[in-house]
Each structure stands twice: as structure tokens, then as C-alpha cells.
Coordinates of N, CA, C and O and ligand atoms in Angstrom, one line a residue:
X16 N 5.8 -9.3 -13.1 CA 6.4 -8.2 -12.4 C 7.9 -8.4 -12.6 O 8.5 -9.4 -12.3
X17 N 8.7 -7.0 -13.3 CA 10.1 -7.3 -13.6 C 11.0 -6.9 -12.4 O 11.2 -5.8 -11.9
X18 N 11.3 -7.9 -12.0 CA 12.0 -6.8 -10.8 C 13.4 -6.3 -11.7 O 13.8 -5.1 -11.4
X19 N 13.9 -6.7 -12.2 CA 14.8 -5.5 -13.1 C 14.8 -4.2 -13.7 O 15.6 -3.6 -14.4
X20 N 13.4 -3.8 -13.3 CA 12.7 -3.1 -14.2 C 13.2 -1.8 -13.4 O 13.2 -0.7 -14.0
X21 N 13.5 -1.7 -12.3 CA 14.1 -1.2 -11.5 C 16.1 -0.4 -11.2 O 16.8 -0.9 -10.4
X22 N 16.3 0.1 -11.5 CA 17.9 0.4 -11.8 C 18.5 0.1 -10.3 O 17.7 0.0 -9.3
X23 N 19.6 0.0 -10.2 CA 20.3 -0.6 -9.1 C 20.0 1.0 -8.2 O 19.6 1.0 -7.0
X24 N 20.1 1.8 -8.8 CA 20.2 3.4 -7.6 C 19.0 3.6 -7.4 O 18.7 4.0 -6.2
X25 N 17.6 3.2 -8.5 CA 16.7 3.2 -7.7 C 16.0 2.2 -6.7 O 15.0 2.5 -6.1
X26 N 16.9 1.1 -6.7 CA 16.4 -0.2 -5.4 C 17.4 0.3 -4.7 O 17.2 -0.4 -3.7
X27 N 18.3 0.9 -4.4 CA 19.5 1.7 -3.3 C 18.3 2.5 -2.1 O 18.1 2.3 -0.9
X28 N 17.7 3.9 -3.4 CA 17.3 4.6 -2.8 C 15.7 4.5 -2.3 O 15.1 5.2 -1.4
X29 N 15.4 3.7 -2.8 CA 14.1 3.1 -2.0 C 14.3 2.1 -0.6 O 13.5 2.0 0.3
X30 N 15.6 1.5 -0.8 CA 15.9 0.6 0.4 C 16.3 1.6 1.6 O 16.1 1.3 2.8
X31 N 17.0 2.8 1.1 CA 17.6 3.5 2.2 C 16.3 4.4 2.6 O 16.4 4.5 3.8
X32 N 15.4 4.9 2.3 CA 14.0 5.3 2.2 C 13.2 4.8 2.8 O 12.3 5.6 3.2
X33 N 13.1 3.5 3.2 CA 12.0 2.8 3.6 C 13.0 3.3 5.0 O 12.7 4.3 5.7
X34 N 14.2 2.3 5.3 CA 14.6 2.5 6.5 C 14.5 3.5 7.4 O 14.4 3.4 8.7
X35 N 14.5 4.8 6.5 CA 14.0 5.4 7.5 C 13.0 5.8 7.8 O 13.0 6.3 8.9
X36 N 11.9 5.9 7.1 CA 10.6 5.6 7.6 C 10.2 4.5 8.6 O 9.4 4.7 9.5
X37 N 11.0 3.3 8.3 CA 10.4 2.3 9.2 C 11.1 2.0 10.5 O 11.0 0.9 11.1
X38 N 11.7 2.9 11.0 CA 12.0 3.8 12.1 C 10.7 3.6 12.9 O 10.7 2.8 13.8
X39 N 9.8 4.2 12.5 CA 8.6 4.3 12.8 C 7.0 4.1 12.6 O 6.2 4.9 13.0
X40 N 6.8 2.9 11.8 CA 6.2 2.7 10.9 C 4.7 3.2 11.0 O 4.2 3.6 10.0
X41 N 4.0 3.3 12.0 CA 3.1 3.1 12.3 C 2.5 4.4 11.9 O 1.7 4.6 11.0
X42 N 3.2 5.5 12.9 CA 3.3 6.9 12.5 C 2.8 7.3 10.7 O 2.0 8.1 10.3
X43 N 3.7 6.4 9.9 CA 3.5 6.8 8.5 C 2.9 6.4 8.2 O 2.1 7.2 7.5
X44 N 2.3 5.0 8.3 CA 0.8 4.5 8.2 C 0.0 5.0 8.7 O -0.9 5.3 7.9
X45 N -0.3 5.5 9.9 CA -1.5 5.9 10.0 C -1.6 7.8 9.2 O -2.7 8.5 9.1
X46 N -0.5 8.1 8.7 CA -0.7 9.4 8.0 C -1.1 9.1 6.1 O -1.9 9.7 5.5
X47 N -0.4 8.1 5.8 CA -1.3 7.2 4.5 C -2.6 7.0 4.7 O -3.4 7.1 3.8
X48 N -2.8 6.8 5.6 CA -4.4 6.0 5.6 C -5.2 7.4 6.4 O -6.4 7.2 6.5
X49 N -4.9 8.5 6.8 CA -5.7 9.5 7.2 C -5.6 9.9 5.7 O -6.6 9.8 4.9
X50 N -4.4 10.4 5.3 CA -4.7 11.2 3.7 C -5.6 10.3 2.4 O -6.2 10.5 1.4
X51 N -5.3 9.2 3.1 CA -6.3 8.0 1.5 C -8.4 8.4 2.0 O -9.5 8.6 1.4
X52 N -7.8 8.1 3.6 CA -9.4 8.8 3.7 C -9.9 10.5 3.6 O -11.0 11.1 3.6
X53 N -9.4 10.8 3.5 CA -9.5 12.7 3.1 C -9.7 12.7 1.7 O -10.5 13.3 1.0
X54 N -8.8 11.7 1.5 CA -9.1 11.7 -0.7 C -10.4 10.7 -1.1 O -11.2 11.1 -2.0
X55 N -10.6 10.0 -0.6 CA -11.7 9.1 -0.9 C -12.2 8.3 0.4 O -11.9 7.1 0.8
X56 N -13.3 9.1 1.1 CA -14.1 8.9 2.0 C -14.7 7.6 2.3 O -14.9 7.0 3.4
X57 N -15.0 7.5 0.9 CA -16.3 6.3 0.6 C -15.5 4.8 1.1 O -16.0 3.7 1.0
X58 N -14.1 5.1 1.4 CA -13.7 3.6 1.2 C -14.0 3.4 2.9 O -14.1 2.2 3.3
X59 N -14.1 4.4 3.6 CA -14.3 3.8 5.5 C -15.3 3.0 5.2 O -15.0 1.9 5.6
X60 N -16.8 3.0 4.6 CA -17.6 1.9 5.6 C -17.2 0.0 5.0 O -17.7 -1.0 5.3
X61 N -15.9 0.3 4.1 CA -15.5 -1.0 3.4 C -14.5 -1.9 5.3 O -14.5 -3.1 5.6
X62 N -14.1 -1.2 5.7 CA -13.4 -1.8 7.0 C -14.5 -1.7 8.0 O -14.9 -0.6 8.5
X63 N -15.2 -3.2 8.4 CA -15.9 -3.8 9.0 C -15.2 -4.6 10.0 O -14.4 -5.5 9.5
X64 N -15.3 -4.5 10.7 CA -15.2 -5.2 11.9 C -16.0 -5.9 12.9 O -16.4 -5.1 13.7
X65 N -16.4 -7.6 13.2 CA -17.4 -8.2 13.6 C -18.7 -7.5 13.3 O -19.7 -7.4 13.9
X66 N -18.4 -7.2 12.2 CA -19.7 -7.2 10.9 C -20.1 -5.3 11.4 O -21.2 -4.8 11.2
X67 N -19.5 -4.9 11.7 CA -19.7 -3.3 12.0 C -18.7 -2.2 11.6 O -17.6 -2.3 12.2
X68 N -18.8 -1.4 10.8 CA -18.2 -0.5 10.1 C -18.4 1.2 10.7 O -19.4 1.8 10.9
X69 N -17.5 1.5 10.7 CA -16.7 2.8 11.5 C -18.0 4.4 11.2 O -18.1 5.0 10.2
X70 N -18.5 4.6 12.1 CA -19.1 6.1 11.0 C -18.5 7.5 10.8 O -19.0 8.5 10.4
X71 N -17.2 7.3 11.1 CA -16.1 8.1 10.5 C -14.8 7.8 10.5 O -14.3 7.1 11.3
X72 N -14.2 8.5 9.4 CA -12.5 8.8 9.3 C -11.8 8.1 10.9 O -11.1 7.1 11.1
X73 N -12.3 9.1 11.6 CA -11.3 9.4 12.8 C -11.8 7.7 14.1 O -11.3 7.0 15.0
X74 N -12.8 7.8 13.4 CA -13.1 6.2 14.6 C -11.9 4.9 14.2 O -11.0 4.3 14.7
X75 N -12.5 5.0 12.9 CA -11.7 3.8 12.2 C -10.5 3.9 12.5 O -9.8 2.9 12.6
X76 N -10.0 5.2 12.6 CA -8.0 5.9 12.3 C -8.0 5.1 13.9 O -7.1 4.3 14.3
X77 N -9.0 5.4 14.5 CA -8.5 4.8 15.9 C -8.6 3.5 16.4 O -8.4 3.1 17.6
X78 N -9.1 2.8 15.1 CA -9.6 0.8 16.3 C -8.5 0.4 15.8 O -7.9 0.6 14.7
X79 N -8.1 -0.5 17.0 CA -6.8 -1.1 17.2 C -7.0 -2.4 15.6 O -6.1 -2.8 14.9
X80 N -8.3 -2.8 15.4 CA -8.0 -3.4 14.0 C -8.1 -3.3 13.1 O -8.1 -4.2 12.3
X81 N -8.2 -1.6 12.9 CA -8.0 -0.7 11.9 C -6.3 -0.8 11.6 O -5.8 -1.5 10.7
X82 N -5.5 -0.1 12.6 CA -4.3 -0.9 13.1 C -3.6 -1.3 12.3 O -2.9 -0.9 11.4
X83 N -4.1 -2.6 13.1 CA -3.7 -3.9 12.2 C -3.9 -4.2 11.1 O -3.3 -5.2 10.8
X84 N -4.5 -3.6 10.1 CA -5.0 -3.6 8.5 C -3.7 -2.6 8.4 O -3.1 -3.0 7.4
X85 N -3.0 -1.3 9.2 CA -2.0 -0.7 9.1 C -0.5 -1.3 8.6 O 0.4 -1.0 7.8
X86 N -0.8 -2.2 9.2 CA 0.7 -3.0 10.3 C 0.9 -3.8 8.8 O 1.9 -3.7 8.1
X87 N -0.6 -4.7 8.4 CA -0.4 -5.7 7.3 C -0.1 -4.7 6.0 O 0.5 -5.2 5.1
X88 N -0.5 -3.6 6.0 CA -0.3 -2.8 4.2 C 1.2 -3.1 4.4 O 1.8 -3.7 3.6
X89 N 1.8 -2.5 5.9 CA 3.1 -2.0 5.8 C 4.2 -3.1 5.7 O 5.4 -2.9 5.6
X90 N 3.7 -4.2 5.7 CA 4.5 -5.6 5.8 C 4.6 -6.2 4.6 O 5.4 -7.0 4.2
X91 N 3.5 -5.7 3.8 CA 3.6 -6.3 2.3 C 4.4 -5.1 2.1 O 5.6 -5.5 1.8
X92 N 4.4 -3.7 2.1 CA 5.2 -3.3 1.4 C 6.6 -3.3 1.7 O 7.4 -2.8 0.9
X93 N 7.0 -3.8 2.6 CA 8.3 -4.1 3.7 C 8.8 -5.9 2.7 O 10.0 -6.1 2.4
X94 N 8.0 -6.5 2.5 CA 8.4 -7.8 2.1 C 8.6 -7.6 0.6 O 9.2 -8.5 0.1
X95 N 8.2 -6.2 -0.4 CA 8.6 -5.9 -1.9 C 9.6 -5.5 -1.8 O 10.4 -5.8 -2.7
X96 N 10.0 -4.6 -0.7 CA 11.5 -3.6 -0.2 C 12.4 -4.8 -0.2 O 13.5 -4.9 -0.7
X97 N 12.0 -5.6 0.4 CA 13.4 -6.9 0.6 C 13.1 -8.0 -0.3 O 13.7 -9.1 -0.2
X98 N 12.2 -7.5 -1.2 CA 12.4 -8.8 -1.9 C 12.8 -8.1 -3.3 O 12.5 -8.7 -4.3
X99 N 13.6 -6.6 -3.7 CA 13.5 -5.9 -4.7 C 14.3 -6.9 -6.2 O 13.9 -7.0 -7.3
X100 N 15.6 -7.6 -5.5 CA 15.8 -8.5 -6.5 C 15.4 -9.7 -7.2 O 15.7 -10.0 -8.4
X101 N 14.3 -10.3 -6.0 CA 12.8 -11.1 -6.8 C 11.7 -11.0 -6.3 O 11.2 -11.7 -5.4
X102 N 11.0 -10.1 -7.0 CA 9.7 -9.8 -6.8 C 8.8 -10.3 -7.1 O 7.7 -10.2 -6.6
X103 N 9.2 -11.5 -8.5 CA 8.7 -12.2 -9.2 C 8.2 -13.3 -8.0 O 7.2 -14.0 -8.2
X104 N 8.9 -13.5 -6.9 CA 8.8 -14.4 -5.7 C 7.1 -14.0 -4.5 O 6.6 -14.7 -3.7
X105 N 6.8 -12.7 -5.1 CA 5.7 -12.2 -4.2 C 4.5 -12.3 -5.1 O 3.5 -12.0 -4.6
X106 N 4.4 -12.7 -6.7 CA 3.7 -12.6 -7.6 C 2.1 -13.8 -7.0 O 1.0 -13.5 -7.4
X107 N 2.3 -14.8 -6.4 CA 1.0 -15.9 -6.0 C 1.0 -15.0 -5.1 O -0.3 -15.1 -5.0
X108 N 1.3 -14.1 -4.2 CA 0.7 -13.7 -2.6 C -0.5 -12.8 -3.2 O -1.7 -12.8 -3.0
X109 N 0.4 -11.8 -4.2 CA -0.2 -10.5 -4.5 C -1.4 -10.5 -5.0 O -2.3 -9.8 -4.8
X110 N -1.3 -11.7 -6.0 CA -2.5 -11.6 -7.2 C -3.8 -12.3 -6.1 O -4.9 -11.8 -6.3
X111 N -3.7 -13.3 -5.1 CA -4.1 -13.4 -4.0 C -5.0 -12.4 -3.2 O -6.2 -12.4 -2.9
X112 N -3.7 -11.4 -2.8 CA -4.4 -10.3 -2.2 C -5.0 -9.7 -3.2 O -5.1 -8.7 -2.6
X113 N -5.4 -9.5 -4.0 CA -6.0 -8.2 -4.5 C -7.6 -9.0 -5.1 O -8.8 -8.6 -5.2
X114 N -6.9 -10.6 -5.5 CA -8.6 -11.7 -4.9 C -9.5 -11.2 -3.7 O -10.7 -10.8 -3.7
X115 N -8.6 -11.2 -2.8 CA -9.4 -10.5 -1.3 C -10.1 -9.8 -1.8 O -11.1 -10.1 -2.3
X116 N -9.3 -7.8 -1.7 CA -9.3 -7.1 -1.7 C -11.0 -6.7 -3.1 O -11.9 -5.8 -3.0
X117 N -10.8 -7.8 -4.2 CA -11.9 -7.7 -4.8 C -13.3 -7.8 -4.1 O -14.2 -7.0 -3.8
X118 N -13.1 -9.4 -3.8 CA -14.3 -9.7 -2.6 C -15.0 -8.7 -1.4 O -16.1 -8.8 -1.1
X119 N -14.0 -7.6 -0.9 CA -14.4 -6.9 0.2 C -14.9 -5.6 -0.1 O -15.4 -4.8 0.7
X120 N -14.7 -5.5 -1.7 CA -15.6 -4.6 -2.7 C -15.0 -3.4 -2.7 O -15.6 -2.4 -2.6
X121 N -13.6 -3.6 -2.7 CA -12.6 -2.4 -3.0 C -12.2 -2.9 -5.0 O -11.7 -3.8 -5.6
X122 N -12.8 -1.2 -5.2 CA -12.2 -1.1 -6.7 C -11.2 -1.1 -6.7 O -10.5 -1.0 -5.7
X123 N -10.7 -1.5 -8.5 CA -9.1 -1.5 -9.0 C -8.5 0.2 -8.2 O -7.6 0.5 -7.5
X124 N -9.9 1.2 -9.0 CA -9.3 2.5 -9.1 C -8.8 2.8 -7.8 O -7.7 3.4 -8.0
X125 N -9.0 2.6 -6.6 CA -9.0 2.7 -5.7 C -7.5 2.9 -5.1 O -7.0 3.8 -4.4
X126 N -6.8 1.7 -5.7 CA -5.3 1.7 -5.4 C -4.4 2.4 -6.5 O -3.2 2.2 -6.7
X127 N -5.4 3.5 -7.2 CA -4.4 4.5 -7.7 C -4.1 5.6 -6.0 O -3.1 5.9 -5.4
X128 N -5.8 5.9 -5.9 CA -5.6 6.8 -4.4 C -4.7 6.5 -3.7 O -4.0 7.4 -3.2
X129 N -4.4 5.3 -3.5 CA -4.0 4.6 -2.0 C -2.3 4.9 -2.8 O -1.5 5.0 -1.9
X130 N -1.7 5.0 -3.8 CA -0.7 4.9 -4.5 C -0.6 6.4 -3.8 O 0.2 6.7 -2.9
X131 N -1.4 7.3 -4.3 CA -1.2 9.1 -4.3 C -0.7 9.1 -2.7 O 0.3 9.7 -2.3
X132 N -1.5 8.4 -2.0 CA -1.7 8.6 -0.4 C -0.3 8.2 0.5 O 0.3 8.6 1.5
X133 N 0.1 7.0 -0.5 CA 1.7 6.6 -0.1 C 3.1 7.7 -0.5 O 4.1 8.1 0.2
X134 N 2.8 8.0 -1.8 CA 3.7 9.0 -2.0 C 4.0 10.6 -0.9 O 4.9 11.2 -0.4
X135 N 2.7 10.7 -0.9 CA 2.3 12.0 0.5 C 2.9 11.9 1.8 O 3.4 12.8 2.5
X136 N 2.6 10.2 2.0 CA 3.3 10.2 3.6 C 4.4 9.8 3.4 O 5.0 9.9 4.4
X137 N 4.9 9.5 2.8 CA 6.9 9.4 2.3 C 6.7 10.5 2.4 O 7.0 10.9 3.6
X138 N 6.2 11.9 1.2 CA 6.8 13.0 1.7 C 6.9 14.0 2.9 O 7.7 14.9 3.1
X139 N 5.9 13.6 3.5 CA 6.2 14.2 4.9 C 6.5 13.4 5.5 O 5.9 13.8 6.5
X140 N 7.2 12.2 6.0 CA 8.1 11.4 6.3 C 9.4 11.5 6.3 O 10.2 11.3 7.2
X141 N 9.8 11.8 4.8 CA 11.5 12.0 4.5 C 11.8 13.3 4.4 O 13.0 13.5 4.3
X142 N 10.6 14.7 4.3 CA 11.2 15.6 4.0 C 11.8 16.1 2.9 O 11.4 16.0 1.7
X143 N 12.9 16.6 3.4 CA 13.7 16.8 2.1 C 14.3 15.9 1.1 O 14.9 16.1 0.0
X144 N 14.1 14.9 1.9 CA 14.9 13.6 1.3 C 13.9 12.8 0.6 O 13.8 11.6 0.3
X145 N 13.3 13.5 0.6 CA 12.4 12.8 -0.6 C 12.2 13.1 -2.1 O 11.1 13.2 -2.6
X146 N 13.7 13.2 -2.9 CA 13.8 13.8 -4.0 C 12.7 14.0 -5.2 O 11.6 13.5 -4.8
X147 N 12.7 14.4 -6.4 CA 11.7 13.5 -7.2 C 12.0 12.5 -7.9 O 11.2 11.8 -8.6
X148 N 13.9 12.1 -7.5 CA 13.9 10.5 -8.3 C 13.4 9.4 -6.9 O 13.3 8.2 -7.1
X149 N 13.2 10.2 -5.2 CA 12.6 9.2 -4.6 C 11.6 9.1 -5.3 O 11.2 8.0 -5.5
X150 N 10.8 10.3 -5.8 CA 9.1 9.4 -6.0 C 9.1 8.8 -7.0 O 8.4 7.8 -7.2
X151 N 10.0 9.4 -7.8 CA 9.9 8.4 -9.4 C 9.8 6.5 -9.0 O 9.0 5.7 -9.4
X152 N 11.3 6.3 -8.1 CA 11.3 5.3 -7.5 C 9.8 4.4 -7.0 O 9.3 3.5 -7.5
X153 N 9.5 5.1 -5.9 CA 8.8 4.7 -5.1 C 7.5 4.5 -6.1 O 7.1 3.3 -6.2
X154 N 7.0 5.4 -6.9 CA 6.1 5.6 -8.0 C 6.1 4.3 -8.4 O 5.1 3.6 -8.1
X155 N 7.5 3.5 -9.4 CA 7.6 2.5 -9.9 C 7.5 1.3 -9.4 O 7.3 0.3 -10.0
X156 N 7.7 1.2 -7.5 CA 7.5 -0.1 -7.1 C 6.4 0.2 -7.1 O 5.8 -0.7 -7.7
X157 N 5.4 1.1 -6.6 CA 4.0 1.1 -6.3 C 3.5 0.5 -7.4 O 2.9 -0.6 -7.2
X158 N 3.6 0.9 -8.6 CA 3.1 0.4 -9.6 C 3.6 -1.0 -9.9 O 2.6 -1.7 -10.2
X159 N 4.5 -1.6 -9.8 CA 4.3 -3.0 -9.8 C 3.7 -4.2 -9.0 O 3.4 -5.3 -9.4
X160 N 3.6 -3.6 -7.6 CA 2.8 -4.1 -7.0 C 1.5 -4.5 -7.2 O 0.9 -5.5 -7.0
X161 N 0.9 -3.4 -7.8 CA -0.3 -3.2 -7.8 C -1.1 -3.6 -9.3 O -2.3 -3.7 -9.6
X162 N 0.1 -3.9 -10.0 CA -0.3 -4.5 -10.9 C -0.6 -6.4 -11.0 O -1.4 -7.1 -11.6
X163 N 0.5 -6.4 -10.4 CA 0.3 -8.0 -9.7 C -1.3 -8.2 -9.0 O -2.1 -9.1 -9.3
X164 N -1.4 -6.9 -7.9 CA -2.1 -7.6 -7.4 C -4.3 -7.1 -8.6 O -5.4 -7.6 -8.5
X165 N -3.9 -6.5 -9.1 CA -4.5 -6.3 -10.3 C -5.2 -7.4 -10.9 O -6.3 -7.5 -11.5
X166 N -4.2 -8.3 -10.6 CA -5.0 -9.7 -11.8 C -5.7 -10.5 -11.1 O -6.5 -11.2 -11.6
X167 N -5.6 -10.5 -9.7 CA -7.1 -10.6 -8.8 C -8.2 -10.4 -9.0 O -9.1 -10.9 -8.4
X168 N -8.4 -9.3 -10.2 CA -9.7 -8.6 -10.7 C -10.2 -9.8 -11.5 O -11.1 -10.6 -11.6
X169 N -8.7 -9.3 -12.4 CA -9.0 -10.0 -13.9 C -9.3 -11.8 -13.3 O -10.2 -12.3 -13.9
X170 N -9.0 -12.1 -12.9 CA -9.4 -13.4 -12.6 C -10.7 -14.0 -11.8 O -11.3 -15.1 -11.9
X171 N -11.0 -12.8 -10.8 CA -12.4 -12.7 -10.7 C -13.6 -12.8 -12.1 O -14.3 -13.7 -12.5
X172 N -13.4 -11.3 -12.6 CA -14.1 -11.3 -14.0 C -13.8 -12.2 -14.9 O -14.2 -11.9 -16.0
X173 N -13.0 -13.5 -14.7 CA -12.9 -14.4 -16.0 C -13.8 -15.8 -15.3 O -14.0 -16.9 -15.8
X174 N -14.3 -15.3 -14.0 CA -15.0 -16.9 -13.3 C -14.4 -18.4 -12.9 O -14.9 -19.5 -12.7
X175 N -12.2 -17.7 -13.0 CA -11.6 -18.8 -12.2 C -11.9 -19.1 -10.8 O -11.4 -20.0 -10.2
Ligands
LIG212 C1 -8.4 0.8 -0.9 C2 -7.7 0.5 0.2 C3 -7.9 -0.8 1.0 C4 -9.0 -1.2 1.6 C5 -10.4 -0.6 1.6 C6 -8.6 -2.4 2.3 C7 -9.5 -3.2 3.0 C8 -9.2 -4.4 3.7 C9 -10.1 -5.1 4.5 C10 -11.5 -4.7 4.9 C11 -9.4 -6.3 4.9 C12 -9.9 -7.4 5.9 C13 -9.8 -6.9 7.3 C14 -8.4 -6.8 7.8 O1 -7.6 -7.8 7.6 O2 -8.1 -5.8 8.4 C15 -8.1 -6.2 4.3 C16 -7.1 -7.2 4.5 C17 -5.8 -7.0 4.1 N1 -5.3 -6.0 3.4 FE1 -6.3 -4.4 2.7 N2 -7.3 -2.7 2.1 C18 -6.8 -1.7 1.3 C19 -5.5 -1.6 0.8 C20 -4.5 -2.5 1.1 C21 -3.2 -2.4 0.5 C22 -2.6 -1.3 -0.4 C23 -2.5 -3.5 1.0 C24 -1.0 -3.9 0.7 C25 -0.3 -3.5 -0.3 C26 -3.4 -4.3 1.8 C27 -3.1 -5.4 2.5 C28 -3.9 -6.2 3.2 C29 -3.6 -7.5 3.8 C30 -2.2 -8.1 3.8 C31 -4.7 -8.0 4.4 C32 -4.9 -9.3 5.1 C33 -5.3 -10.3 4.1 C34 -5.5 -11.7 4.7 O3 -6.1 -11.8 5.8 O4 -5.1 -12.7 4.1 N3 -4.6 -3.6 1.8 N4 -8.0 -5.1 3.6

């Protein structure tokens, strides 16, 4: 993960971006995670809770440890926002999580959606201020993240 890969105006405008979203974070989370389930349904019965899984959208949008799966997306992506000069520093968490995230039988493709679904609630979040070099920005950290956490797969499928 380069974190250079990044231009100084676009780690400016993503830092000033987040802030104001994270105003309120919750709010934007749970508008990510209503639009990721509108786009791809099939991922609600993957959030189980004491071994029981949600029988719709709107139950799950409402369990407090649904939530909390909110709270954790928004802290990783809060901990890439502040770590934009080394990202390279979040690289053992990431590849980690996405170990999980294999195990609980969420596809790669999956976090393309969940990528589309973040862009959406930034844009209704920032409004107007959500230029298209915000999304280009935002676009490029998504994608590095998720590439890190990517090799969770690949390391699954290699039988480390
Ligand atoms: C396809 C979308 C996703 C699905 C279906 C999914 C599902 C889950 C489930 C079922 C858990 C375990 C229960 C829980 O902790 O609430 C979990 C844990 C977690 N997820 Fe996700 N998740 C998704 C996307 C993400 C994304 C995009 C991030 C962050 C970038 C993320 C970060 C986390 C974290 C930090 C944990 C806790 C891991 C731990 O306990 O060590 N998830 N996820």
C-alpha cells in the first residue's frame, strides 16, 4: 500500500471530508450500510448474531450490533484518514481483517459494492462538496485499503 500514491491536495481533501462527515458518523454509516444492502441484499443473512441472522434490511439497520459492526467499518476507515502518511503502518491489521471477513463468507467482489455504497453516502453527506476530485480521492483510498485487505483471500487460497 503506497501511501504516496496519494497527492498532498488529495490527502488535504479527504482529511477535510472526513471531518465533516465525522461530525456525525453514525448517521453516514448507517446510510452506507442501508444503500450496500439495497445493492446487494444477499449480504444481510452474513451478520449473525448469537448464531441468529436478521430476516431483513431494516431489522439488522436496527440491532444495536449491527451498530457496532457500523462504528468498527467507521474506525478503520478513520484510522486510514489519520494514518494517510503511513498506511504502510495499517498493512498486518488489514490483511487480517479481510482473513476475517473471508472466514464469515463475505466475497472479494463484495467490497467493490460496499466501495460504490461509501462513495453514495459521502455524497449525500457532503453535498455539494463532494466534488469529482472528492470522489476520485476517496475512490483511491478505498481502493487501497481494500487491496491490503484483499490478500486475506489470497492467503486463505494459498493454505497459510
Ligand atoms: C461486505 C460487507 C461486510 C460484511 C458482510 C461484514 C461482516 C462482518 C461480520 C459478520 C463481522 C463479525 C461481527 C461483528 O464484529 O459485528 C465483522 C467484523 C468486522 N468488520 Fe466487517 N463486514 C463488511 C465490511 C466491512 C468493512 C468494509 C470494514 C472496514 C473497512 C469492516 C470492518 C470490520 C471490523 C473492524 C470487524 C471486527 C473484527 C474483529 O473483531 O477483529 N467490515 N464484519
Amino acid at each position: 500500500m503506497e501511501g504516496d500514491a496519494l497527492s498532498d491536495a488529495e490527502k488535504q481533501m479527504i482529511r477535510d471530508t472526513w471531518s465533516q462527515v465525522t461530525e456525525d458518523p453514525l448517521v453516514h454509516g448507517i446510510v452506507w450500510f442501508t444503500r450496500l444492502f439495497d445493492l446487494e441484499p444477499d449480504l444481510v443473512p452474513l451478520f449473525k448474531y448469537n448464531g441468529v441472522c436478521y430476516s431483513s434490511a431494516q431489522d439488522c439497520l436496527a440491532s444495536p450490533d449491527f451498530l457496532d459492526h457500523i462504528r468498527k467499518v467507521l474506525s478503520v476507515i478513520d484510522a486510514a484518514v489519520t494514518s494517510l502518511e503511513s498506511l504502510s503502518s495499517l498493512e498486518e491489521y488489514l490483511t487480517g481483517l479481510g482473513r476475517k471477513h473471508k472466514a464469515i463468507g463475505v466475497k472479494m467482489a463484495s467490497f467493490n459494492t460496499v466501495g460504490e455504497s461509501l462513495l453514495y453516502a459521502l455524497e449525500k453527506g457532503l453535498g455539494e462538496n463532494f466534488t469529482p476530485d472528492t470522489r476520485a480521492s476517496w475512490a483511491r483510498l478505498y481502493a487501497m485499503v481494500v487491496d491490503v485487505m484483499s490478500r486475506g483471500w489470497q492467503i486463505d487460497k494459498n493454505g497459510d
